[in-house]
């Protein structure tokens, strides 16, 4: 299974004294995993974030167990652990 999320934000703040401040925020969080047995999945969760001049990198693991019925989706239980630098 492959998934994840991402976001990009670019904002400019204008102040009453005529000055302005620009911010840029980027987030990329891909997930890659595989089913080990029946409905139990294990995989890696990666992370990259940039806020102005600050960078955050991370890697972690995730596990998920899917409760399924034939033709109906019921529930998903999972957790993630991240190590960040």
Coordinates of N, CA, C and O in Angstrom, one line a residue:
X1 N 0.8 -1.2 0.0 CA 0.0 0.0 0.0 C 0.9 1.2 0.0 O 2.0 1.2 0.6
X2 N 0.5 2.2 -0.7 CA 1.2 3.5 -0.8 C 0.2 4.6 -0.6 O -0.9 4.6 -1.1
X3 N 0.6 5.6 0.2 CA -0.2 6.8 0.5 C 0.6 7.9 1.1 O 1.8 7.9 1.0
X4 N -0.1 8.8 1.7 CA 0.6 9.9 2.3 C -0.2 11.2 2.1 O -1.3 11.2 1.7
X5 N 0.5 12.3 2.5 CA -0.1 13.6 2.4 C 0.9 14.7 2.1 O 2.1 14.5 2.3
X6 N 0.5 15.8 1.6 CA 1.4 16.9 1.4 C 0.6 18.3 1.4 O -0.6 18.3 1.3
X7 N 1.4 19.3 1.7 CA 0.8 20.7 1.8 C 1.8 21.7 1.4 O 3.0 21.6 1.6
X8 N 1.3 22.8 0.8 CA 2.1 24.0 0.5 C 1.3 25.2 0.8 O 0.2 25.4 0.4
X9 N 1.9 26.1 1.6 CA 1.3 27.4 2.0 C 2.3 28.5 1.8 O 3.4 28.4 2.2
X10 N 1.8 29.6 1.2 CA 2.6 30.8 0.9 C 1.8 31.9 1.4 O 0.7 32.2 0.8
X11 N 2.3 32.6 2.5 CA 1.5 33.7 3.0 C 2.3 35.0 3.1 O 3.5 34.9 3.4
X12 N 1.7 36.2 2.9 CA 2.4 37.4 3.1 C 1.6 38.3 4.1 O 0.4 38.4 3.9
X13 N 2.2 38.7 5.1 CA 1.6 39.5 6.2 C 2.0 41.0 5.9 O 3.1 41.3 5.8
X14 N 1.0 41.9 5.9 CA 1.2 43.3 5.8 C 0.9 44.0 7.1 O -0.2 43.8 7.6
X15 N 1.8 44.9 7.6 CA 1.6 45.5 8.8 C 1.3 47.0 8.6 O 1.5 47.6 7.5
X16 N 0.7 47.6 9.6 CA 0.3 49.0 9.5 C 1.4 50.0 9.3 O 1.2 51.1 8.8
X17 N 2.6 49.7 9.7 CA 3.8 50.6 9.5 C 4.4 50.5 8.1 O 5.4 51.1 7.8
X18 N 3.7 49.7 7.2 CA 4.2 49.6 5.8 C 5.1 48.5 5.5 O 5.5 48.2 4.4
X19 N 5.5 47.7 6.5 CA 6.4 46.6 6.3 C 5.6 45.3 6.0 O 4.4 45.3 6.3
X20 N 6.2 44.3 5.5 CA 5.6 43.1 5.2 C 6.5 41.9 5.5 O 7.7 42.1 5.6
X21 N 5.9 40.7 5.7 CA 6.6 39.5 6.1 C 6.1 38.4 5.3 O 4.9 38.2 5.3
X22 N 6.9 37.6 4.6 CA 6.5 36.5 3.8 C 6.9 35.1 4.4 O 8.0 35.0 4.9
X23 N 6.0 34.2 4.5 CA 6.2 32.8 5.0 C 5.9 31.8 4.0 O 5.0 31.9 3.2
X24 N 6.7 30.7 4.0 CA 6.5 29.6 3.1 C 6.6 28.3 3.9 O 7.5 28.1 4.7
X25 N 5.6 27.4 3.7 CA 5.5 26.2 4.5 C 5.3 25.0 3.5 O 4.3 25.1 2.8
X26 N 6.1 24.0 3.6 CA 6.0 22.8 2.7 C 6.0 21.6 3.6 O 6.9 21.4 4.5
X27 N 5.1 20.7 3.4 CA 5.1 19.4 4.2 C 4.8 18.2 3.2 O 3.9 18.3 2.3
X28 N 5.7 17.2 3.3 CA 5.5 16.0 2.4 C 5.7 14.8 3.4 O 6.7 14.7 4.1
X29 N 4.6 13.9 3.4 CA 4.6 12.8 4.3 C 4.1 11.5 3.6 O 3.0 11.1 3.6
X30 N 5.1 10.8 2.9 CA 4.7 9.6 2.2 C 4.7 8.4 3.1 O 5.5 8.4 4.1
X31 N 3.8 7.4 2.9 CA 3.8 6.1 3.6 C 3.8 5.0 2.6 O 3.2 5.0 1.6
X32 N 4.7 4.0 2.9 CA 4.8 2.8 2.1 C 4.7 1.6 3.0 O 5.4 1.5 4.0
X33 N 3.8 0.6 2.7 CA 3.7 -0.6 3.5 C 3.2 -1.7 2.8 O 2.9 -1.7 1.6
X34 N 3.1 -2.8 3.5 CA 2.6 -4.1 2.8 C 1.8 -4.9 3.9 O 2.1 -4.8 5.1
X35 N 0.9 -5.7 3.4 CA 0.2 -6.6 4.3 C 1.1 -7.8 4.7 O 1.6 -8.5 3.8
X36 N 1.3 -8.0 6.0 CA 2.1 -9.2 6.4 C 1.2 -10.4 6.5 O 1.7 -11.5 6.2
X37 N 0.1 -10.3 7.1 CA -0.8 -11.4 7.2 C -2.3 -10.9 7.3 O -2.6 -10.0 8.0
X38 N -3.1 -11.6 6.5 CA -4.5 -11.2 6.4 C -4.7 -9.7 6.3 O -4.4 -9.1 5.3
X39 N -5.2 -9.1 7.4 CA -5.6 -7.7 7.4 C -4.6 -6.9 8.2 O -4.9 -5.7 8.6
X40 N -3.4 -7.3 8.5 CA -2.4 -6.6 9.3 C -1.3 -6.1 8.4 O -0.7 -6.8 7.6
X41 N -1.1 -4.7 8.4 CA -0.1 -4.1 7.5 C 1.0 -3.4 8.4 O 0.7 -2.9 9.5
X42 N 2.2 -3.4 7.8 CA 3.3 -2.8 8.5 C 4.1 -2.0 7.4 O 4.2 -2.5 6.3
X43 N 4.6 -0.8 7.8 CA 5.3 -0.1 6.8 C 6.1 1.1 7.4 O 6.2 1.2 8.6
X44 N 6.7 1.9 6.5 CA 7.5 3.1 6.8 C 6.7 4.3 6.6 O 6.0 4.5 5.6
X45 N 6.9 5.3 7.5 CA 6.3 6.6 7.3 C 7.4 7.6 7.3 O 8.2 7.7 8.3
X46 N 7.5 8.4 6.2 CA 8.6 9.4 6.1 C 8.0 10.8 6.3 O 6.8 10.9 6.2
X47 N 8.9 11.7 6.6 CA 8.4 13.1 6.8 C 9.5 14.1 6.4 O 10.6 14.0 6.7
X48 N 9.0 15.1 5.7 CA 9.8 16.3 5.4 C 9.0 17.6 5.5 O 7.9 17.6 5.0
X49 N 9.5 18.5 6.3 CA 8.8 19.8 6.5 C 9.8 20.9 6.4 O 11.0 20.8 6.8
X50 N 9.4 22.0 5.7 CA 10.2 23.2 5.6 C 9.4 24.4 6.0 O 8.3 24.7 5.4
X51 N 9.8 25.2 7.0 CA 9.1 26.4 7.4 C 10.2 27.5 7.4 O 11.1 27.5 8.2
X52 N 10.1 28.4 6.4 CA 11.1 29.4 6.2 C 12.5 28.8 6.0 O 12.7 28.1 5.1
X53 N 13.4 29.0 7.0 CA 14.7 28.5 6.9 C 14.9 27.2 7.8 O 16.0 26.8 8.0
X54 N 13.8 26.7 8.4 CA 13.9 25.5 9.2 C 13.5 24.2 8.5 O 12.5 24.2 7.8
X55 N 14.3 23.1 8.6 CA 14.0 21.9 8.0 C 13.8 20.8 9.0 O 14.5 20.7 10.0
X56 N 12.8 19.9 8.8 CA 12.5 18.8 9.7 C 12.5 17.5 8.8 O 11.7 17.5 7.8
X57 N 13.2 16.5 9.2 CA 13.2 15.2 8.5 C 12.8 14.2 9.6 O 13.2 14.3 10.7
X58 N 12.1 13.2 9.1 CA 11.7 12.1 10.0 C 11.5 10.8 9.3 O 11.2 10.8 8.1
X59 N 11.6 9.7 10.1 CA 11.3 8.4 9.6 C 10.7 7.6 10.7 O 11.1 7.8 11.9
X60 N 9.7 6.8 10.4 CA 9.1 6.0 11.4 C 8.4 4.8 10.9 O 8.5 4.5 9.7
X61 N 7.8 4.0 11.7 CA 7.1 2.8 11.3 C 5.6 3.0 11.6 O 5.2 3.8 12.4
X62 N 4.8 2.3 10.9 CA 3.4 2.3 11.2 C 2.8 0.8 11.1 O 3.4 0.0 10.4
X63 N 1.8 0.6 11.8 CA 1.1 -0.7 11.7 C -0.4 -0.4 11.7 O -0.9 0.5 12.4
X64 N -1.1 -1.2 11.0 CA -2.6 -1.0 10.9 C -3.2 -2.4 10.8 O -2.7 -3.3 10.2
X65 N -4.4 -2.5 11.4 CA -5.2 -3.7 11.4 C -6.6 -3.3 10.9 O -7.2 -2.4 11.4
X66 N -7.0 -3.9 9.8 CA -8.3 -3.6 9.2 C -9.3 -4.6 9.6 O -9.1 -5.8 9.4
X67 N -10.5 -4.1 10.1 CA -11.6 -5.0 10.4 C -12.6 -4.9 9.2 O -13.2 -3.8 9.0
X68 N -12.6 -5.9 8.5 CA -13.4 -5.9 7.2 C -14.5 -7.0 7.3 O -14.4 -8.0 7.8
X69 N -15.6 -6.7 6.6 CA -16.6 -7.6 6.3 C -16.6 -7.8 4.8 O -16.1 -7.0 4.1
X70 N -17.2 -8.9 4.3 CA -17.2 -9.0 2.8 C -17.9 -7.9 2.2 O -18.8 -7.6 2.4
X71 N -17.6 -7.1 1.4 CA -18.3 -6.0 0.7 C -18.5 -4.8 1.6 O -19.1 -3.8 1.1
X72 N -18.1 -4.7 2.9 CA -18.3 -3.5 3.7 C -17.0 -3.2 4.5 O -16.4 -4.1 5.0
X73 N -16.7 -1.9 4.5 CA -15.6 -1.5 5.3 C -16.1 -1.2 6.7 O -17.1 -0.5 6.9
X74 N -15.4 -1.7 7.8 CA -15.9 -1.5 9.1 C -15.1 -0.5 9.9 O -15.5 0.5 10.3
X75 N -13.8 -0.8 10.2 CA -12.9 0.1 11.0 C -11.5 -0.2 10.7 O -11.1 -1.2 10.3
X76 N -10.6 0.8 11.1 CA -9.2 0.7 11.0 C -8.6 1.1 12.3 O -8.9 2.2 12.8
X77 N -7.7 0.3 12.8 CA -6.9 0.7 14.0 C -5.5 0.7 13.6 O -4.9 -0.2 13.0
X78 N -4.8 1.8 14.0 CA -3.3 1.9 13.7 C -2.6 2.9 14.6 O -3.2 3.6 15.3
X79 N -1.3 2.8 14.4 CA -0.5 3.8 15.2 C 0.8 4.1 14.3 O 1.2 3.3 13.5
X80 N 1.4 5.2 14.6 CA 2.7 5.6 14.0 C 3.7 6.1 15.0 O 3.3 6.7 16.0
X81 N 5.0 5.8 14.8 CA 6.1 6.2 15.6 C 7.0 7.0 14.7 O 7.4 6.5 13.6
X82 N 7.4 8.2 15.0 CA 8.3 9.0 14.2 C 9.6 9.4 15.0 O 9.5 9.7 16.2
X83 N 10.7 9.3 14.3 CA 12.0 9.8 14.8 C 12.3 11.0 14.0 O 12.3 11.0 12.8
X84 N 12.6 12.1 14.7 CA 12.8 13.4 13.9 C 14.2 13.9 14.2 O 14.8 13.7 15.3
X85 N 14.7 14.7 13.2 CA 16.0 15.3 13.4 C 15.8 16.8 13.2 O 15.1 17.3 12.4

